[in-house]
Coordinates of C-alpha atoms in Angstrom, one line a residue:
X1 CA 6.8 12.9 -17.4
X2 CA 6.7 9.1 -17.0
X3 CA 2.9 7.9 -17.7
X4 CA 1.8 4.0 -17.7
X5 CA 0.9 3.1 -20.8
X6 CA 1.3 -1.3 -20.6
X7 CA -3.1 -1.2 -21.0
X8 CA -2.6 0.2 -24.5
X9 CA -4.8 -2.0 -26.7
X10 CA -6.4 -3.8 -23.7
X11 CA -10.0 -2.8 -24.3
X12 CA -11.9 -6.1 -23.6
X13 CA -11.7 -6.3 -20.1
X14 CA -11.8 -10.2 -18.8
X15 CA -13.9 -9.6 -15.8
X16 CA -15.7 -6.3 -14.7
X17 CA -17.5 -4.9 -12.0
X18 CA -19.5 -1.2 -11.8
X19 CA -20.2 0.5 -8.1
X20 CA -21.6 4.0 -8.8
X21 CA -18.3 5.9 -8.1
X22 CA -16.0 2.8 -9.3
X23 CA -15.5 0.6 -12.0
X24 CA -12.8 -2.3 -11.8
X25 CA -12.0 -4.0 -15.1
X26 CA -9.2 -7.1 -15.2
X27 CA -7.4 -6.6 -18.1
X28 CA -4.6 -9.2 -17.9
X29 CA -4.3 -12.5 -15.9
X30 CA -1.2 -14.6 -14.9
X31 CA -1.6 -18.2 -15.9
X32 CA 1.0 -19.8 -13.3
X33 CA -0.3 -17.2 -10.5
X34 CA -3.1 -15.3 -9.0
X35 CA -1.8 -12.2 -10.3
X36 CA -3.5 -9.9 -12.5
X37 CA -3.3 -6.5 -14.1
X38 CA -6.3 -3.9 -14.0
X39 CA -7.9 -0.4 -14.8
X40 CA -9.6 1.4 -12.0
X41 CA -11.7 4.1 -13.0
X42 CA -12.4 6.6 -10.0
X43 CA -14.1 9.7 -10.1
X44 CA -10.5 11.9 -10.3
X45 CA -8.8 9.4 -12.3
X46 CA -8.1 6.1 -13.9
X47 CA -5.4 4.1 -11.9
X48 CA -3.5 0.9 -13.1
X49 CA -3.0 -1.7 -11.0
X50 CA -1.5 -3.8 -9.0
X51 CA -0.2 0.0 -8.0
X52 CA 1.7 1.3 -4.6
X53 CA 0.2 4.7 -3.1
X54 CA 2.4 7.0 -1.5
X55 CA 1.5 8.2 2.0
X56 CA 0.8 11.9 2.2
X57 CA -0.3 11.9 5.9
X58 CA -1.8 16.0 5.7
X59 CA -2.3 15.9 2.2
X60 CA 1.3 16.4 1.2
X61 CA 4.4 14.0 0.4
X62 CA 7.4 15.3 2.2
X63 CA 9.3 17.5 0.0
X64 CA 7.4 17.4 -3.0
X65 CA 4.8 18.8 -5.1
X66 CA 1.6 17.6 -6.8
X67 CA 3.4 18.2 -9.8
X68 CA 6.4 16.1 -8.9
X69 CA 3.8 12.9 -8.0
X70 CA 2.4 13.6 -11.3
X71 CA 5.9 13.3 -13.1
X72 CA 6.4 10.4 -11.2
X73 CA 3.4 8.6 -12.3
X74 CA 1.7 8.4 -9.2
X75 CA -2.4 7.4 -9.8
X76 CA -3.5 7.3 -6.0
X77 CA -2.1 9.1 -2.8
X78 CA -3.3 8.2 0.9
X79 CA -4.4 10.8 3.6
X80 CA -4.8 10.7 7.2
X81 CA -7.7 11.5 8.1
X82 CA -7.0 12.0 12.1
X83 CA -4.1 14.4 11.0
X84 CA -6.4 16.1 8.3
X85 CA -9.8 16.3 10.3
X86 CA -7.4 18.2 12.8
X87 CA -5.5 19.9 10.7
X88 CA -6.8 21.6 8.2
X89 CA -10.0 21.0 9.3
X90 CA -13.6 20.1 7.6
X91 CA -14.8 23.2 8.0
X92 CA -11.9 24.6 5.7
X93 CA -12.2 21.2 3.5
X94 CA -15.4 21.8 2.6
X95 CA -15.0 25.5 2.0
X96 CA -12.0 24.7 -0.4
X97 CA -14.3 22.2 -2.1
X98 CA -12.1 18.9 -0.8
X99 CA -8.7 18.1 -0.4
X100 CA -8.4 17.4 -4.3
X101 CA -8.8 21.2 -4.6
X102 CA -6.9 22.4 -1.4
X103 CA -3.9 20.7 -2.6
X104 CA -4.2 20.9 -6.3
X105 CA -4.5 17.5 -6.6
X106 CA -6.5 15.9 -9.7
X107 CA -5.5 12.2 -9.7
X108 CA -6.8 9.4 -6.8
X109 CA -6.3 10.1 -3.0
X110 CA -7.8 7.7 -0.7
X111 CA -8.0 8.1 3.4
X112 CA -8.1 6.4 6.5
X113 CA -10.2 5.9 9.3
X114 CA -8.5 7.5 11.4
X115 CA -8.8 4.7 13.8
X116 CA -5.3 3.2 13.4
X117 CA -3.4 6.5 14.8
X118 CA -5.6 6.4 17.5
X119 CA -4.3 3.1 18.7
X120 CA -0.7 3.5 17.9
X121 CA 0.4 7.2 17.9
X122 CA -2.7 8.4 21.1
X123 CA -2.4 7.8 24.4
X124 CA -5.6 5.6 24.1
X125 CA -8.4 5.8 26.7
X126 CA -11.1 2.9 25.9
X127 CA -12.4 1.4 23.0
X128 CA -16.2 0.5 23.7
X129 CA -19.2 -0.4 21.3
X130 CA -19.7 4.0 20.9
X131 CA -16.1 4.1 19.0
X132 CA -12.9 5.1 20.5
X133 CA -11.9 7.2 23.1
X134 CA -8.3 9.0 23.3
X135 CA -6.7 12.0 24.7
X136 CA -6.5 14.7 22.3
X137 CA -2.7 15.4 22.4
X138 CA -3.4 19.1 21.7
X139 CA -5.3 20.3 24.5
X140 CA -5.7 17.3 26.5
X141 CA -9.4 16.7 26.8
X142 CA -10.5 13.3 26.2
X143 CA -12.5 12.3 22.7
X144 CA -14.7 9.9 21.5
X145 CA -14.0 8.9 17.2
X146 CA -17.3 6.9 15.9
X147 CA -17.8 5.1 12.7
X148 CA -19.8 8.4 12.1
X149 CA -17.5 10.7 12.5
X150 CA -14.9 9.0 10.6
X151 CA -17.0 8.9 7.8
X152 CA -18.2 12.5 8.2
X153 CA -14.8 14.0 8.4
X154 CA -13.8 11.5 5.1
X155 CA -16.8 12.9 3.1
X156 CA -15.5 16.3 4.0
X157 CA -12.2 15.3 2.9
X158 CA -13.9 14.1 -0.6
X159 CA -11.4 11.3 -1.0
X160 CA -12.3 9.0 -4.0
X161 CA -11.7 5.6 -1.5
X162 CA -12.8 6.0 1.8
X163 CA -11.8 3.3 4.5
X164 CA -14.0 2.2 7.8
X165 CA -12.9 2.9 11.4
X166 CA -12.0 -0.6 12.3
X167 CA -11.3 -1.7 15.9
X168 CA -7.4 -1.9 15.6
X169 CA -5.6 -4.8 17.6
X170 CA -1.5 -5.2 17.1
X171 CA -0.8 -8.5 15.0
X172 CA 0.5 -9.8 17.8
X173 CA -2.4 -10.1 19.7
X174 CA -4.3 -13.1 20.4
X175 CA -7.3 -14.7 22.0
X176 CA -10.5 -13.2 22.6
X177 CA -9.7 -10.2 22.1
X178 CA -9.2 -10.6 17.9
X179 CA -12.5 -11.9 17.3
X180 CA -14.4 -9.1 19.3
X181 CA -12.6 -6.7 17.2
X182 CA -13.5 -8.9 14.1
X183 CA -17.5 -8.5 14.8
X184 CA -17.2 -5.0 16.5
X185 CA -15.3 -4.1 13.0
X186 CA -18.4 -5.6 11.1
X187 CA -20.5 -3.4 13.3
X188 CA -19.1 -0.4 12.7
X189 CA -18.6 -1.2 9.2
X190 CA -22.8 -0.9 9.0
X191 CA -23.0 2.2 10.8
X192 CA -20.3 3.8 8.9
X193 CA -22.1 2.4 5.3
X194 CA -25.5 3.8 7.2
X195 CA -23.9 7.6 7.6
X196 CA -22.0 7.7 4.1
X197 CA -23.4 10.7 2.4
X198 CA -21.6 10.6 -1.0
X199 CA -22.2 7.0 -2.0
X200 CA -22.0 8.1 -5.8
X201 CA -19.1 10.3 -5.3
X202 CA -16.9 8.3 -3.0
X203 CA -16.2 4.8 -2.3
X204 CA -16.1 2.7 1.0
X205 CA -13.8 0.3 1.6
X206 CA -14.3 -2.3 4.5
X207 CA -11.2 -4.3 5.7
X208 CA -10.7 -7.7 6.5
X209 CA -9.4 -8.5 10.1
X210 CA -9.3 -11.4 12.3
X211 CA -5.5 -11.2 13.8
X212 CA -3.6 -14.3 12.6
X213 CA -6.6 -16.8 12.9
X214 CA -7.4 -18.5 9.7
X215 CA -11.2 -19.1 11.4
X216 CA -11.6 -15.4 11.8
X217 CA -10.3 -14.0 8.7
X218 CA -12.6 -16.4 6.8
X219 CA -15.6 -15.1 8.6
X220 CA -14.9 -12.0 8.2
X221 CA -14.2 -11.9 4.3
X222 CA -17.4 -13.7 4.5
X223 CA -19.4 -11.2 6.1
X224 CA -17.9 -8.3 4.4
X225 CA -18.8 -10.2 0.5
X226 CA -22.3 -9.8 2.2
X227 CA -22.4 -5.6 1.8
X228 CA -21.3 -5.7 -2.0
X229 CA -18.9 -3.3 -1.8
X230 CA -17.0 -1.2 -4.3
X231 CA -13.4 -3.2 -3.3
X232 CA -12.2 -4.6 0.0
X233 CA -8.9 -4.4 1.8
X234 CA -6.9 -6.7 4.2
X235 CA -6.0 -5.2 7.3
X236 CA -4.3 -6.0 10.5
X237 CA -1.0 -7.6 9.2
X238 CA 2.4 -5.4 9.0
X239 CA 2.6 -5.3 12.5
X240 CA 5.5 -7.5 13.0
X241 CA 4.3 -10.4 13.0
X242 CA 6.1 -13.3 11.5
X243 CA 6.2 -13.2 7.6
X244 CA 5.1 -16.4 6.9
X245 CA 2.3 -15.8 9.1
X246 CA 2.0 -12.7 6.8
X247 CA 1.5 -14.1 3.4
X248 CA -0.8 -17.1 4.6
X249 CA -3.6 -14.0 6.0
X250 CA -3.1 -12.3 2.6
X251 CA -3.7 -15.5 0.9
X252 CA -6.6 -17.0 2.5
X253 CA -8.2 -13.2 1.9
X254 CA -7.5 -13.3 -1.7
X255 CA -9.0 -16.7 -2.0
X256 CA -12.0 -15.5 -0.8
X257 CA -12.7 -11.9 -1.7
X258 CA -14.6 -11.6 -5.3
X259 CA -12.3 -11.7 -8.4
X260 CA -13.9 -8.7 -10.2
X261 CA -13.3 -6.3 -7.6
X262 CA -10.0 -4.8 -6.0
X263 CA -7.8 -5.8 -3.0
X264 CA -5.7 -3.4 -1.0
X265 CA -3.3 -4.6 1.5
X266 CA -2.5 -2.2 4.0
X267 CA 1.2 -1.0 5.0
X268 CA 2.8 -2.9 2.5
X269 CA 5.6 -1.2 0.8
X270 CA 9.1 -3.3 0.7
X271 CA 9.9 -4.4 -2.9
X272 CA 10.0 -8.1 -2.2
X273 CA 6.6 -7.9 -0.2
X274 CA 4.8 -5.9 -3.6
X275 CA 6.4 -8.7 -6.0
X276 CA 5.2 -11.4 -3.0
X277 CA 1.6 -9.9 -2.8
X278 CA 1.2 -9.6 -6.2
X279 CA 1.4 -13.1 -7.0
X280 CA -0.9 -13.4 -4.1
X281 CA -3.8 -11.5 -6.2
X282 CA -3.6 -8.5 -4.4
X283 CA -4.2 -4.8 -6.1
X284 CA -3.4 -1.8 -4.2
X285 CA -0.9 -0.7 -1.5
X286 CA 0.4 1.8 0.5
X287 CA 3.4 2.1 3.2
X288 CA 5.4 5.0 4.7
X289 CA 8.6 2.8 4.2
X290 CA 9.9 4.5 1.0
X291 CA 9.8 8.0 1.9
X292 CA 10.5 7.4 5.4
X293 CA 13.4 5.8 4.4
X294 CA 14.5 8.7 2.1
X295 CA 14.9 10.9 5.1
X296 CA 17.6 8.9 6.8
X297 CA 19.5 8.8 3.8
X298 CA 18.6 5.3 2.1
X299 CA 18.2 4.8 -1.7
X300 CA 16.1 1.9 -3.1
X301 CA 17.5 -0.4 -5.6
X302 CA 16.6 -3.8 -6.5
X303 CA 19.2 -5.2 -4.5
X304 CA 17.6 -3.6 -1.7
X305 CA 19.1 -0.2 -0.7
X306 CA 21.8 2.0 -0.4
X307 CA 22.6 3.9 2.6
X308 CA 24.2 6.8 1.4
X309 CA 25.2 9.0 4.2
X310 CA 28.0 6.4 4.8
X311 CA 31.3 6.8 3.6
X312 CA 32.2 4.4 1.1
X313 CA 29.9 6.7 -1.1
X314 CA 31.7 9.7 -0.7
X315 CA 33.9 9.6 -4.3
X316 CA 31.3 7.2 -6.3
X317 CA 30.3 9.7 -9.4
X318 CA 27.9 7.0 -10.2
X319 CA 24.4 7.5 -10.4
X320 CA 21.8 5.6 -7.6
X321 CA 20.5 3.8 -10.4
X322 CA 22.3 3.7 -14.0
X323 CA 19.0 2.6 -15.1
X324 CA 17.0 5.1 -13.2
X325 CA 15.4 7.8 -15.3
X326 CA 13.8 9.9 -12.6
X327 CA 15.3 13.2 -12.2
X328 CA 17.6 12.6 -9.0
X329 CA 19.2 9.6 -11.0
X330 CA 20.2 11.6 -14.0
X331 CA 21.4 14.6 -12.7
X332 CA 23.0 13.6 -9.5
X333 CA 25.6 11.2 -8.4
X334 CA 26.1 8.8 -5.2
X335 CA 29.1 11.1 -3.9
X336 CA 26.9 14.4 -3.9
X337 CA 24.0 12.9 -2.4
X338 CA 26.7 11.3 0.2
X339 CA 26.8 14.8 1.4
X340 CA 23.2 16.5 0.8
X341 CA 22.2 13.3 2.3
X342 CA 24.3 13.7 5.5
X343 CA 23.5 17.5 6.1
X344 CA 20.8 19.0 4.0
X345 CA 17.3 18.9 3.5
X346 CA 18.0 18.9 -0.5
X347 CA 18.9 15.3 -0.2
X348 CA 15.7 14.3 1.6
X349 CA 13.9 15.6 -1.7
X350 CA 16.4 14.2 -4.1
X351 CA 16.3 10.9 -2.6
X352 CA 12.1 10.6 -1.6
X353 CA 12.2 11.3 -5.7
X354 CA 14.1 8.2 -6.6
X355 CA 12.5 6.3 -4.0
X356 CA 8.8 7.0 -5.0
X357 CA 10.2 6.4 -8.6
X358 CA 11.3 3.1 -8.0
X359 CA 8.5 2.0 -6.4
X360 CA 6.2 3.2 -9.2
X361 CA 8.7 1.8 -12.1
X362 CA 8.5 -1.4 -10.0
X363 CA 4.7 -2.1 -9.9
X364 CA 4.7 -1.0 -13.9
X365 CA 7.1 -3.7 -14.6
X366 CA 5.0 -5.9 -12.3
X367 CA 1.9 -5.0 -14.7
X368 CA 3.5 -5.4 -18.2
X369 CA 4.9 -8.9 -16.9
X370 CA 1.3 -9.6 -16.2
X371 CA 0.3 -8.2 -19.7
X372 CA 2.8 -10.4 -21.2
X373 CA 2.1 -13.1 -19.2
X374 CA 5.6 -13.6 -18.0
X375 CA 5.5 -13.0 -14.5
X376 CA 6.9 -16.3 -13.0
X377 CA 10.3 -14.8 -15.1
X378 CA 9.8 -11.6 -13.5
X379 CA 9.8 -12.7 -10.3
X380 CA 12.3 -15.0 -10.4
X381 CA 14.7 -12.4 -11.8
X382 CA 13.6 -10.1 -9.1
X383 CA 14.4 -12.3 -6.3
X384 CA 17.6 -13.2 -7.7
X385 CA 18.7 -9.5 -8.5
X386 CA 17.7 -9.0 -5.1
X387 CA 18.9 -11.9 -2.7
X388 CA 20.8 -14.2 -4.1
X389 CA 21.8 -17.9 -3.8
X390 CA 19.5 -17.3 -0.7
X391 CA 16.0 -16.1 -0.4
X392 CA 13.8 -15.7 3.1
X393 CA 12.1 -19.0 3.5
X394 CA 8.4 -16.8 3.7
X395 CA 9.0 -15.7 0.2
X396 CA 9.9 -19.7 -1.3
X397 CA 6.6 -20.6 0.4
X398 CA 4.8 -18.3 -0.7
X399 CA 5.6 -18.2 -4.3
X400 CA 5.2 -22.0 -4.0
X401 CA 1.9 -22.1 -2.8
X402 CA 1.3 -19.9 -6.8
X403 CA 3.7 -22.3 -8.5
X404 CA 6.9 -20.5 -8.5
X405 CA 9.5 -22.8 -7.2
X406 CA 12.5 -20.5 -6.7
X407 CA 14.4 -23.6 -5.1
X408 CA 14.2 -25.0 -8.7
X409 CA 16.7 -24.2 -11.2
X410 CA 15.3 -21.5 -14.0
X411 CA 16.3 -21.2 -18.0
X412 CA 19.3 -20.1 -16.5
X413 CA 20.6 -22.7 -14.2
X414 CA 19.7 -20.7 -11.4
X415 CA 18.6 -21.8 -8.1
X416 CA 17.9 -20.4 -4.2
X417 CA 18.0 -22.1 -1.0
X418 CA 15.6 -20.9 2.2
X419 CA 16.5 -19.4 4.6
X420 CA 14.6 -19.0 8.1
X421 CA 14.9 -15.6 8.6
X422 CA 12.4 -13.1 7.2
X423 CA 14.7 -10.3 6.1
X424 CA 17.8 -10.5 4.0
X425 CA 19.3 -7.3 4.0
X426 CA 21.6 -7.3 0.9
X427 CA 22.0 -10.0 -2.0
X428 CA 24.4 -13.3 -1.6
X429 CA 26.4 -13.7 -4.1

């Protein structure tokens, strides 16, 4: 089993703050950028961050077991809480005792509102001041989701972070329309605090929105500082719009949300983006990407990934990763997977093992370099391991804006130079 231990000896935390289901203690600051390393204590558990949480959209990870997200050192797990208040229900939740129970589950699970599937996955009626109405895709009859009854079905689900239904708008959206969502959001956030029933046993997290607008997003972190709550997450990005867009939203939100208390940015899960983000001061994340991506045959690597299903894999006895010590890595090599990964579902487990282990070996490196105080060095050997003499011009701006300069030669004479596009599939070398 694989278990974090870079807090060892960190018992006088530099900043703290106590909600009565969470406490947030930052152990560890960068000195060059606004990154920094904490413990979260939850009611289940007590998860390190910055940290990545696999999705789990019914309360399961594709193809694995609690037991296996234990081995792999996962601290939190999402749910969906439209998929879970369907099916299994919170009648059958609460007769189980809570998800923790149902799925044998004794570490951190947080859930959604619910609100985003209704937007992109429903075939959406109306959004009014009430909450949303959609077609229910089971039996057709239309229904109405309230701040309410998000939070009723999440206390039924016994989650220890709850989030608030949020009116979703696409990224992409501007114009009116992203400011009434901003205040409707803030409306419903009150409701929603107004019907929480568990206050001491689970925590509510409201999220940041205001589309692309520097204005908007201000005034909302603003407003949402005003409710003192247990941690605060930044929304409404990861919806294609363009990344350096992207980073400046995530920015501004860290600037302003409180230091002693956590920051999840949702749907981020690319390596680059958690090494980006980080630096940016934010905490917690969570993204379908690396178990998605596991199902169509991709292995992640810090050079980005490795699409094993084609053929140039087919006679490599190598392992994914040589340095890799999760279980698909040291008992299995490239040319097997090549074929489990083309025709059976054992290669969708095998590889959603490596890929949820790299993504939590990745954000403990990210915290020890934070412990150590070395994480301008980290990050510079992580964008050159994985782009190159080139890097996405996004990512150079970003890390400028926290005083990594990655167009400036390091200790060992190496240097990037932007480029406007914001993907770079593999390294150049």
């Amino acid at each position: 089993m694989t278990t974090s231990s870079e807090f060892d000896g960190l018992d006088r935390p530099l900043e703290t703050s106590n909600s009565p289901a969470l406490k947030f203690e930052v152990l560890a600051r960068c000195s060059t950028t606004k990154a920094r390393a904490s413990r979260m204590h939850l009611p289940h558990y007590t998860a390190h961050t910055p940290m990545f949480m696999p999705v789990g959209t019914m309360g399961t990870i594709k193809g694995l077991t609690t037991k296996q997200l234990e081995q792999l050192d996962c601290h939190v797990i999402l749910g969906n809480t439209y998929h879970l208040g369907s099916r299994p229900g919170p009648e059958l939740l609460e007769k189980a005792g809570g998800l923790h129970k149902f799925m044998t589950w004794d570490r951190g699970l947080l859930t959604d509102s619910g609100g985003f599937q209704m937007v992109s996955l429903l075939k959406l009626a109306n959004i009014t001041e009430k909450g949303v109405e959609f077609e229910n895709p089971h039996d057709g009859k239309m229904m109405m989701l309230t701040p309410e009854m998000s939070i009723g079905l999440q206390n039924s689900i016994g989650a220890d972070i709850m989030m608030q239904l949020d009116d979703v708008v696409s990224s992409l959206t501007t114009g009116p329309r992203v400011e009434e969502a901003m205040w409707r959001s803030l409306r419903w956030l009150d409701r929603g605090i107004k019907a929480h029933k568990r206050p001491t046993e689970q925590n509510l997290f409201p999220i940041v929105q205001g589309g692309l607008d520097e204005r908007l997003r201000t005034i909302s972190a603003q407003q949402l500082i005003q409710r003192d709550s247990p941690g605060y997450a930044i929304g409404g990005l990861s919806g294609g719009e363009a990344k350096g867009k992207f980073w400046r939203m995530v920015s501004l939100s860290t600037d302003i949300l409180p230091t002693n208390k956590p920051r999840y940015c949702m749907g981020v899960g690319y390596g680059e983006d958690l090494v980006v983000c980080s630096a940016l001061g934010v905490d917690m994340y969570d993204c379908v990407f690396p178990t998605r991506t596991a199902r169509f045959g991709n292995a992640l690597v810090r050079t980005g990934s490795l699409s094993l299903h084609k053929g140039k894999y087919r006679n490599d006895t190598a392992p994914i990763d040589p340095d890799c010590n999760c279980a698909t890595c040291a008992r299995y090599s490239r040319a097997y997977l090549h074929i489990a990964a083309s025709k059976e579902t054992t290669g969708c487990h095998l590889l959603t093992v490596h890929n949820i282990a790299f993504q939590m070996r990745l954000m403990r490196d990210i915290r020890q370099a934070i412990v150590d105080d070395c994480y301008p060095q980290f990050v510079r050997s992580f964008m050159r391991t994985r782009f190159g003499k080139t890097v996405p011009r996004w990512i150079v701006d970003a890390l400028k804006s926290v005083h990594i300069d990655l167009t400036v030669p390091d200790e060992t004479g190496h240097a990037a130079a932007a480029i406007d596009s914001d993907f770079q599939k593999e390294p150049n070398l």
